[in-house]
Every structure is written in structure tokens, then in C-alpha cells.
Amino acid sequence: VQLQASGGGLVQAGGSLRLSCAASGGIFSSYGMGWFRQAPGKEREFVAALTWSGGTTYYADSVKGRFTISRDNAKNTVYLQMNSLKPEDTAAYSCAAKTGVFGGLRSARTYDYWGQGTQVTVSS
């Protein structure tokens, strides 16, 4: 499975960005998908995730109400709509795929495949 993230960029505080993660190989529609981020000097942290059907979503408290994760299984793509961006959202954002049935979607350790990061920079 290969994951290709895109959509990052430079935006002013209060602005919006939409990240995309396109998957190839495997059976995308059966995977749980997640977004994680890592800022310089900080550990990677969970941002958002959703189940294979998109029926259940999970968010970090820091982004709840501002970010929305969604997926289009016909396009093998997962999205992260980010609104009301803050400078503290600045980080490299990576998408990940979880193929197994065990483990929670909030934990990076349970994901099997990772895409490269796309940089999001929010200026104040």
C-alpha cells in the first residue's frame, strides 16, 4: 500500500486548508485511516481517524470542531478539512492506513502503512 499526502501550504491564522491522501495498492475500502502530525522538536501526535466505512470518526481534543476527516472509497482517498487554523497547528501532517482489526485508531503503533508528510504552516 502506498499513500501520497498533498494539500499542505502556508496559510494565515483563521484560514483553511484541505489535505488529501491518495492510496494505491491493497484494499483501501477495508482500512481504517488516520492523520497524524509532528511539529519540530515534538513527538508525533494523533489528529483524526475514521473507520473503513467512515461511519465512526475520532478527533484529538485540540482539533475537535475545527477539523473534519472524511473518505471517498471510490477514489481511494481520505481528506482532512482544516478550518480556523491556528499557529499551533503548524506541523508536518502524515496519513496512515490500518489494515488489521486489533488496536485503536488513535494509536500510531497500530498503523501499518504511512505516507510522507505534507507541511502545514500557519502564520499569526
Coordinates of C-alpha atoms in Angstrom, one line a residue, residues 70-118:
S70 CA -13.7 12.1 5.5
R71 CA -13.1 9.5 2.9
D72 CA -14.2 8.6 -0.6
N73 CA -13.7 4.9 -1.1
A74 CA -14.4 5.2 -4.8
K75 CA -11.4 7.4 -5.2
N76 CA -9.2 5.6 -2.6
T77 CA -8.7 9.0 -0.9
V78 CA -9.0 10.3 2.6
Y79 CA -9.4 14.0 3.4
L80 CA -8.7 16.3 6.3
Q81 CA -10.6 19.6 6.1
M82 CA -8.9 22.1 8.4
N83 CA -10.7 25.3 9.4
S84 CA -10.0 28.0 11.8
L85 CA -6.3 27.2 11.7
K86 CA -4.1 28.3 14.5
P87 CA -0.3 28.8 14.6
E88 CA -0.1 25.7 16.9
D89 CA -1.4 23.6 14.1
T90 CA 1.9 24.1 12.2
A91 CA 3.4 20.7 11.6
A92 CA 4.1 18.0 9.0
Y93 CA 0.9 16.1 8.5
S94 CA 1.0 12.4 7.6
C95 CA -1.7 9.9 6.7
A96 CA -1.6 6.3 7.7
A97 CA -3.5 3.1 6.9
K98 CA -4.5 0.5 9.5
T99 CA -5.2 -2.9 7.9
G100 CA -5.6 -5.1 11.0
V101 CA -8.6 -5.5 13.2
F102 CA -6.9 -5.0 16.5
G103 CA -5.8 -1.8 18.1
G104 CA -7.3 1.6 18.3
L105 CA -7.3 4.2 15.6
R106 CA -5.9 6.8 17.9
S107 CA -2.6 5.0 18.3
A108 CA 0.2 5.4 15.7
R109 CA 1.6 1.9 16.7
T110 CA -1.4 0.1 15.2
Y111 CA -1.0 1.6 11.7
D112 CA 0.7 -0.5 9.0
Y113 CA 1.4 2.0 6.2
W114 CA 2.5 5.6 6.3
G115 CA 2.6 8.3 3.7
Q116 CA 5.2 11.1 3.5
G117 CA 4.4 14.3 5.4
T118 CA 2.8 17.4 3.9

